[in-house]
PDB file of C-alpha atoms in Angstrom:
ATOM      1  CA  LEU A   1       0.000   0.000   0.000  1.00 77.00           C
ATOM      2  CA  THR A   2       2.908   2.313   0.655  1.00 78.00           C
ATOM      3  CA  ALA A   3       4.290   1.580  -2.795  1.00 78.00           C
ATOM      4  CA  LEU A   4       0.846   2.117  -4.315  1.00 82.00           C
ATOM      5  CA  SER A   5       0.574   5.483  -2.566  1.00 82.00           C
ATOM      6  CA  ILE A   6       3.958   6.535  -3.909  1.00 82.00           C
ATOM      7  CA  ASN A   7       3.029   5.540  -7.465  1.00 82.00           C
ATOM      8  CA  LEU A   8      -0.303   7.350  -7.190  1.00 86.00           C
ATOM      9  CA  GLN A   9       1.463  10.457  -5.896  1.00 84.00           C
ATOM     10  CA  ILE A  10       3.755  10.398  -8.930  1.00 83.00           C
ATOM     11  CA  ALA A  11       0.828   9.810 -11.282  1.00 86.00           C
ATOM     12  CA  GLU A  12      -1.128  12.642  -9.669  1.00 84.00           C
ATOM     13  CA  ARG A  13       1.730  15.070 -10.324  1.00 83.00           C
ATOM     14  CA  MET A  14       1.800  14.047 -13.995  1.00 86.00           C
ATOM     15  CA  ALA A  15      -1.970  14.045 -14.564  1.00 87.00           C
ATOM     16  CA  ASP A  16      -4.435  16.849 -15.095  1.00 86.00           C
ATOM     17  CA  GLY A  17      -8.167  17.342 -15.328  1.00 85.00           C
ATOM     18  CA  ASP A  18     -10.575  14.539 -14.468  1.00 85.00           C
ATOM     19  CA  LEU A  19      -7.796  11.999 -14.226  1.00 88.00           C
ATOM     20  CA  LYS A  20      -6.042  14.008 -11.512  1.00 86.00           C
ATOM     21  CA  GLY A  21      -9.213  13.932  -9.375  1.00 84.00           C
ATOM     22  CA  ARG A  22      -9.603  10.175  -9.755  1.00 84.00           C
ATOM     23  CA  ILE A  23      -5.963   9.608  -8.824  1.00 87.00           C
ATOM     24  CA  GLU A  24      -6.422  11.841  -5.768  1.00 84.00           C
ATOM     25  CA  GLN A  25      -9.427   9.699  -4.746  1.00 82.00           C
ATOM     26  CA  SER A  26      -7.350   6.546  -5.172  1.00 85.00           C
ATOM     27  CA  ARG A  27      -4.560   7.988  -3.017  1.00 82.00           C
ATOM     28  CA  GLY A  28      -7.123   8.729  -0.303  1.00 81.00           C
ATOM     29  CA  LEU A  29      -8.376   5.158  -0.471  1.00 81.00           C
ATOM     30  CA  ALA A  30      -4.825   3.794  -0.304  1.00 83.00           C
ATOM     31  CA  ARG A  31      -4.132   5.950   2.787  1.00 80.00           C
ATOM     32  CA  LEU A  32      -7.321   4.656   4.405  1.00 78.00           C
ATOM     33  CA  LEU A  33      -6.397   1.033   3.657  1.00 80.00           C
ATOM     34  CA  LEU A  34      -2.880   1.592   4.981  1.00 80.00           C
ATOM     35  CA  SER A  35      -4.394   2.963   8.177  1.00 78.00           C
ATOM     36  CA  ASP A  36      -6.551  -0.188   8.444  1.00 73.00           C
ATOM     37  CA  VAL A  37      -3.469  -2.373   8.003  1.00 79.00           C
ATOM     38  CA  ARG A  38      -1.618  -0.424  10.699  1.00 77.00           C
ATOM     39  CA  ASP A  39      -4.598  -0.879  13.035  1.00 73.00           C
ATOM     40  CA  ALA A  40      -4.550  -4.625  12.353  1.00 71.00           C
ATOM     41  CA  VAL A  41      -0.826  -4.769  13.083  1.00 70.00           C
ATOM     42  CA  SER A  42      -1.396  -2.841  16.312  1.00 72.00           C
ATOM     43  CA  THR A  43      -4.067  -5.330  17.311  1.00 66.00           C
ATOM     44  CA  LEU A  44      -1.720  -8.228  16.597  1.00 64.00           C
ATOM     45  CA  ARG A  45       1.011  -6.458  18.553  1.00 63.00           C
ATOM     46  CA  ASP A  46      -1.347  -6.005  21.509  1.00 65.00           C
ATOM     47  CA  GLN A  47      -2.179  -9.712  21.356  1.00 60.00           C
ATOM     48  CA  GLY A  48       1.524 -10.544  21.309  1.00 57.00           C
ATOM     49  CA  GLN A  49       1.473 -12.324  17.954  1.00 56.00           C
ATOM     50  CA  ILE A  50       3.115 -11.535  14.658  1.00 71.00           C
ATOM     51  CA  ASP A  51       4.255 -13.832  11.869  1.00 80.00           C
ATOM     52  CA  LEU A  52       7.441 -12.116  10.708  1.00 86.00           C
ATOM     53  CA  ARG A  53       7.964 -14.288   7.635  1.00 88.00           C
ATOM     54  CA  ARG A  54       4.392 -13.922   6.386  1.00 87.00           C
ATOM     55  CA  SER A  55       4.336 -10.183   7.123  1.00 87.00           C
ATOM     56  CA  LEU A  56       7.495  -9.625   5.085  1.00 90.00           C
ATOM     57  CA  GLU A  57       6.218 -11.820   2.253  1.00 90.00           C
ATOM     58  CA  LEU A  58       3.030  -9.751   2.094  1.00 87.00           C
ATOM     59  CA  LEU A  59       5.013  -6.525   2.259  1.00 86.00           C
ATOM     60  CA  VAL A  60       7.175  -7.352  -0.772  1.00 87.00           C
ATOM     61  CA  GLU A  61       4.553  -9.250  -2.755  1.00 83.00           C
ATOM     62  CA  ASN A  62       3.291  -6.460  -5.010  1.00 77.00           C
ATOM     63  CA  VAL A  63       5.908  -3.737  -4.803  1.00 81.00           C
ATOM     64  CA  PRO A  64       5.990  -2.111  -8.223  1.00 80.00           C
ATOM     65  CA  ARG A  65       9.144  -1.507 -10.231  1.00 82.00           C
ATOM     66  CA  LEU A  66      11.401  -3.635  -8.011  1.00 86.00           C
ATOM     67  CA  ASP A  67      12.374  -7.246  -8.456  1.00 90.00           C
ATOM     68  CA  ILE A  68      12.738  -8.275  -4.808  1.00 93.00           C
ATOM     69  CA  THR A  69      14.584 -11.266  -3.423  1.00 94.00           C
ATOM     70  CA  LEU A  70      13.570 -12.046   0.157  1.00 95.00           C
ATOM     71  CA  GLU A  71      15.696 -14.478   2.137  1.00 96.00           C
ATOM     72  CA  ILE A  72      14.837 -15.260   5.740  1.00 94.00           C
ATOM     73  CA  ALA A  73      17.096 -17.826   7.365  1.00 93.00           C
ATOM     74  CA  PRO A  74      15.140 -20.770   8.815  1.00 91.00           C
ATOM     75  CA  SER A  75      16.886 -20.169  12.134  1.00 87.00           C
ATOM     76  CA  VAL A  76      15.269 -16.738  12.569  1.00 89.00           C
ATOM     77  CA  VAL A  77      12.780 -16.857  15.428  1.00 85.00           C
ATOM     78  CA  VAL A  78      11.396 -13.545  16.659  1.00 86.00           C
ATOM     79  CA  GLU A  79       8.896 -13.818  19.481  1.00 82.00           C
ATOM     80  CA  ASN A  80       9.120 -10.217  20.660  1.00 84.00           C
ATOM     81  CA  VAL A  81       6.417  -8.261  18.833  1.00 83.00           C
ATOM     82  CA  GLU A  82       8.282  -4.938  19.124  1.00 86.00           C
ATOM     83  CA  VAL A  83      11.365  -6.473  17.519  1.00 89.00           C
ATOM     84  CA  ALA A  84       9.280  -8.001  14.714  1.00 89.00           C
ATOM     85  CA  ASP A  85       7.552  -4.666  14.141  1.00 87.00           C
ATOM     86  CA  ALA A  86      10.924  -2.850  14.028  1.00 90.00           C
ATOM     87  CA  ILE A  87      12.189  -5.338  11.424  1.00 92.00           C
ATOM     88  CA  ILE A  88       9.081  -4.959   9.255  1.00 90.00           C
ATOM     89  CA  ARG A  89       9.188  -1.162   9.447  1.00 89.00           C
ATOM     90  CA  CYS A  90      12.901  -1.134   8.653  1.00 91.00           C
ATOM     91  CA  VAL A  91      12.356  -3.209   5.507  1.00 92.00           C
ATOM     92  CA  GLN A  92       9.345  -1.100   4.547  1.00 89.00           C
ATOM     93  CA  GLU A  93      11.269   2.174   4.860  1.00 88.00           C
ATOM     94  CA  ALA A  94      14.271   0.820   2.934  1.00 88.00           C
ATOM     95  CA  LEU A  95      11.995  -0.276   0.061  1.00 88.00           C
ATOM     96  CA  THR A  96      10.110   3.016   0.132  1.00 84.00           C
ATOM     97  CA  ASN A  97      13.406   4.888  -0.130  1.00 82.00           C
ATOM     98  CA  SER A  98      14.485   2.714  -3.063  1.00 84.00           C
ATOM     99  CA  LEU A  99      11.252   3.519  -4.861  1.00 82.00           C
ATOM    100  CA  ARG A 100      11.260   7.231  -4.052  1.00 79.00           C
ATOM    101  CA  HIS A 101      14.892   8.188  -4.344  1.00 79.00           C
ATOM    102  CA  SER A 102      16.599   5.831  -6.762  1.00 80.00           C
ATOM    103  CA  LYS A 103      16.214   4.136 -10.077  1.00 82.00           C
ATOM    104  CA  ALA A 104      16.736   0.734  -8.520  1.00 84.00           C
ATOM    105  CA  ARG A 105      15.394  -2.265 -10.388  1.00 90.00           C
ATOM    106  CA  HIS A 106      16.375  -4.932  -7.859  1.00 93.00           C
ATOM    107  CA  SER A 107      16.325  -5.191  -4.094  1.00 93.00           C
ATOM    108  CA  TRP A 108      17.701  -7.956  -1.907  1.00 95.00           C
ATOM    109  CA  ILE A 109      16.443  -8.491   1.626  1.00 96.00           C
ATOM    110  CA  GLU A 110      18.280 -10.850   3.930  1.00 97.00           C
ATOM    111  CA  ILE A 111      17.204 -11.609   7.499  1.00 96.00           C
ATOM    112  CA  THR A 112      19.545 -13.725   9.611  1.00 95.00           C
ATOM    113  CA  GLN A 113      19.940 -14.515  13.265  1.00 92.00           C
ATOM    114  CA  GLU A 114      23.305 -14.320  14.970  1.00 85.00           C
ATOM    115  CA  SER A 115      23.435 -15.489  18.563  1.00 83.00           C
ATOM    116  CA  GLN A 116      20.914 -13.261  20.343  1.00 88.00           C
ATOM    117  CA  ALA A 117      20.378 -10.698  17.585  1.00 93.00           C
ATOM    118  CA  VAL A 118      18.606 -10.442  14.259  1.00 94.00           C
ATOM    119  CA  ARG A 119      20.498  -8.930  11.355  1.00 95.00           C
ATOM    120  CA  VAL A 120      18.530  -7.208   8.593  1.00 95.00           C
ATOM    121  CA  GLU A 121      20.136  -6.203   5.321  1.00 96.00           C
ATOM    122  CA  VAL A 122      18.281  -4.488   2.490  1.00 94.00           C
ATOM    123  CA  ARG A 123      20.313  -3.666  -0.636  1.00 92.00           C
ATOM    124  CA  ASP A 124      19.340  -2.215  -3.968  1.00 90.00           C
ATOM    125  CA  ASP A 125      21.027  -1.493  -7.283  1.00 88.00           C
ATOM    126  CA  GLY A 126      20.025   2.170  -7.471  1.00 81.00           C
ATOM    127  CA  GLY A 127      23.542   3.459  -6.879  1.00 74.00           C
ATOM    128  CA  THR A 128      24.181   6.800  -5.290  1.00 68.00           C
ATOM    129  CA  THR A 129      27.146   8.384  -3.582  1.00 59.00           C
ATOM    130  CA  GLU A 130      25.089  10.961  -1.700  1.00 66.00           C
ATOM    131  CA  LEU A 131      22.567  10.320   0.997  1.00 66.00           C
ATOM    132  CA  CYS A 132      20.396  12.863   2.747  1.00 66.00           C
ATOM    133  CA  GLU A 133      18.917  11.469   5.909  1.00 69.00           C
ATOM    134  CA  GLY A 134      15.279  12.573   5.970  1.00 71.00           C
ATOM    135  CA  ASN A 135      12.401  11.823   8.307  1.00 77.00           C
ATOM    136  CA  GLY A 136      12.034   8.231   7.119  1.00 76.00           C
ATOM    137  CA  LEU A 137      15.614   7.245   7.944  1.00 78.00           C
ATOM    138  CA  LYS A 138      15.568   9.248  11.172  1.00 83.00           C
ATOM    139  CA  GLY A 139      12.369   7.465  12.167  1.00 83.00           C
ATOM    140  CA  MET A 140      13.938   4.104  11.306  1.00 85.00           C
ATOM    141  CA  ARG A 141      16.982   4.939  13.406  1.00 88.00           C
ATOM    142  CA  GLU A 142      14.771   5.978  16.362  1.00 89.00           C
ATOM    143  CA  ARG A 143      12.570   2.879  16.077  1.00 89.00           C
ATOM    144  CA  LEU A 144      15.612   0.603  16.053  1.00 91.00           C
ATOM    145  CA  LYS A 145      17.185   2.459  18.971  1.00 92.00           C
ATOM    146  CA  SER A 146      13.971   2.007  20.992  1.00 91.00           C
ATOM    147  CA  VAL A 147      14.480  -1.776  20.811  1.00 92.00           C
ATOM    148  CA  GLY A 148      18.260  -1.613  21.360  1.00 94.00           C
ATOM    149  CA  GLY A 149      19.114  -1.899  17.675  1.00 94.00           C
ATOM    150  CA  THR A 150      21.599  -0.140  15.433  1.00 93.00           C
ATOM    151  CA  LEU A 151      21.430   1.087  11.851  1.00 92.00           C
ATOM    152  CA  ALA A 152      24.123   1.526   9.204  1.00 90.00           C
ATOM    153  CA  ILE A 153      23.458   2.976   5.760  1.00 87.00           C
ATOM    154  CA  GLU A 154      26.063   2.585   3.041  1.00 84.00           C
ATOM    155  CA  PRO A 155      25.505   4.369  -0.266  1.00 76.00           C
ATOM    156  CA  ASN A 156      27.814   3.629  -3.177  1.00 73.00           C
ATOM    157  CA  ARG A 157      27.744   3.639  -6.970  1.00 76.00           C
ATOM    158  CA  ALA A 158      26.453   0.069  -7.100  1.00 83.00           C
ATOM    159  CA  GLY A 159      23.520   0.729  -4.760  1.00 83.00           C
ATOM    160  CA  VAL A 160      22.505   1.431  -1.206  1.00 86.00           C
ATOM    161  CA  ALA A 161      22.792  -1.048   1.652  1.00 88.00           C
ATOM    162  CA  VAL A 162      20.755  -0.626   4.820  1.00 90.00           C
ATOM    163  CA  ARG A 163      21.912  -2.814   7.700  1.00 94.00           C
ATOM    164  CA  ALA A 164      20.203  -3.160  11.053  1.00 95.00           C
ATOM    165  CA  GLN A 165      21.087  -5.292  14.031  1.00 94.00           C
ATOM    166  CA  ILE A 166      18.461  -5.846  16.718  1.00 93.00           C
ATOM    167  CA  PRO A 167      18.848  -7.810  19.944  1.00 92.00           C
ATOM    168  CA  LEU A 168      16.118 -10.423  20.371  1.00 83.00           C
ATOM    169  CA  ALA A 169      15.615  -9.496  24.012  1.00 74.00           C
ATOM    170  CA  ALA A 170      14.793  -5.852  23.308  1.00 57.00           C
TER     171      ALA A 170
END
């Protein structure tokens, strides 16, 4: 839904007349649906349940313009809902940034577990040597910090790599 909203925002800027109004309506609907999804996630969080693998699969399923490879090691077990939510939001923001700020065609997401921490890596092929940390990345950094995690962002000509490490016992 986030990706849909971004694409509709771009289309709205390019459209005029009747079409612009219809696109604006669609953006409103996408925002409403995204709000419903967030409410559902909050409910799951309150109940102490979240299926990390399924949530990430759903997140990447219909992202436009990106060919996404999602690899979650079988050993990854996240029972803490706040940690799972931080991982999902981190991946979501990294993909959103790829769509908004680069010409990436591919994205690779790798989730592994090392001892008592989960490692999240999201890379794309939308190379850049400059990175301006806006509200999305600042929010990601704050969210990860709230669960004891760290964030590293590495832009280069081949693409951008976002790496997070989150302790399981946040």
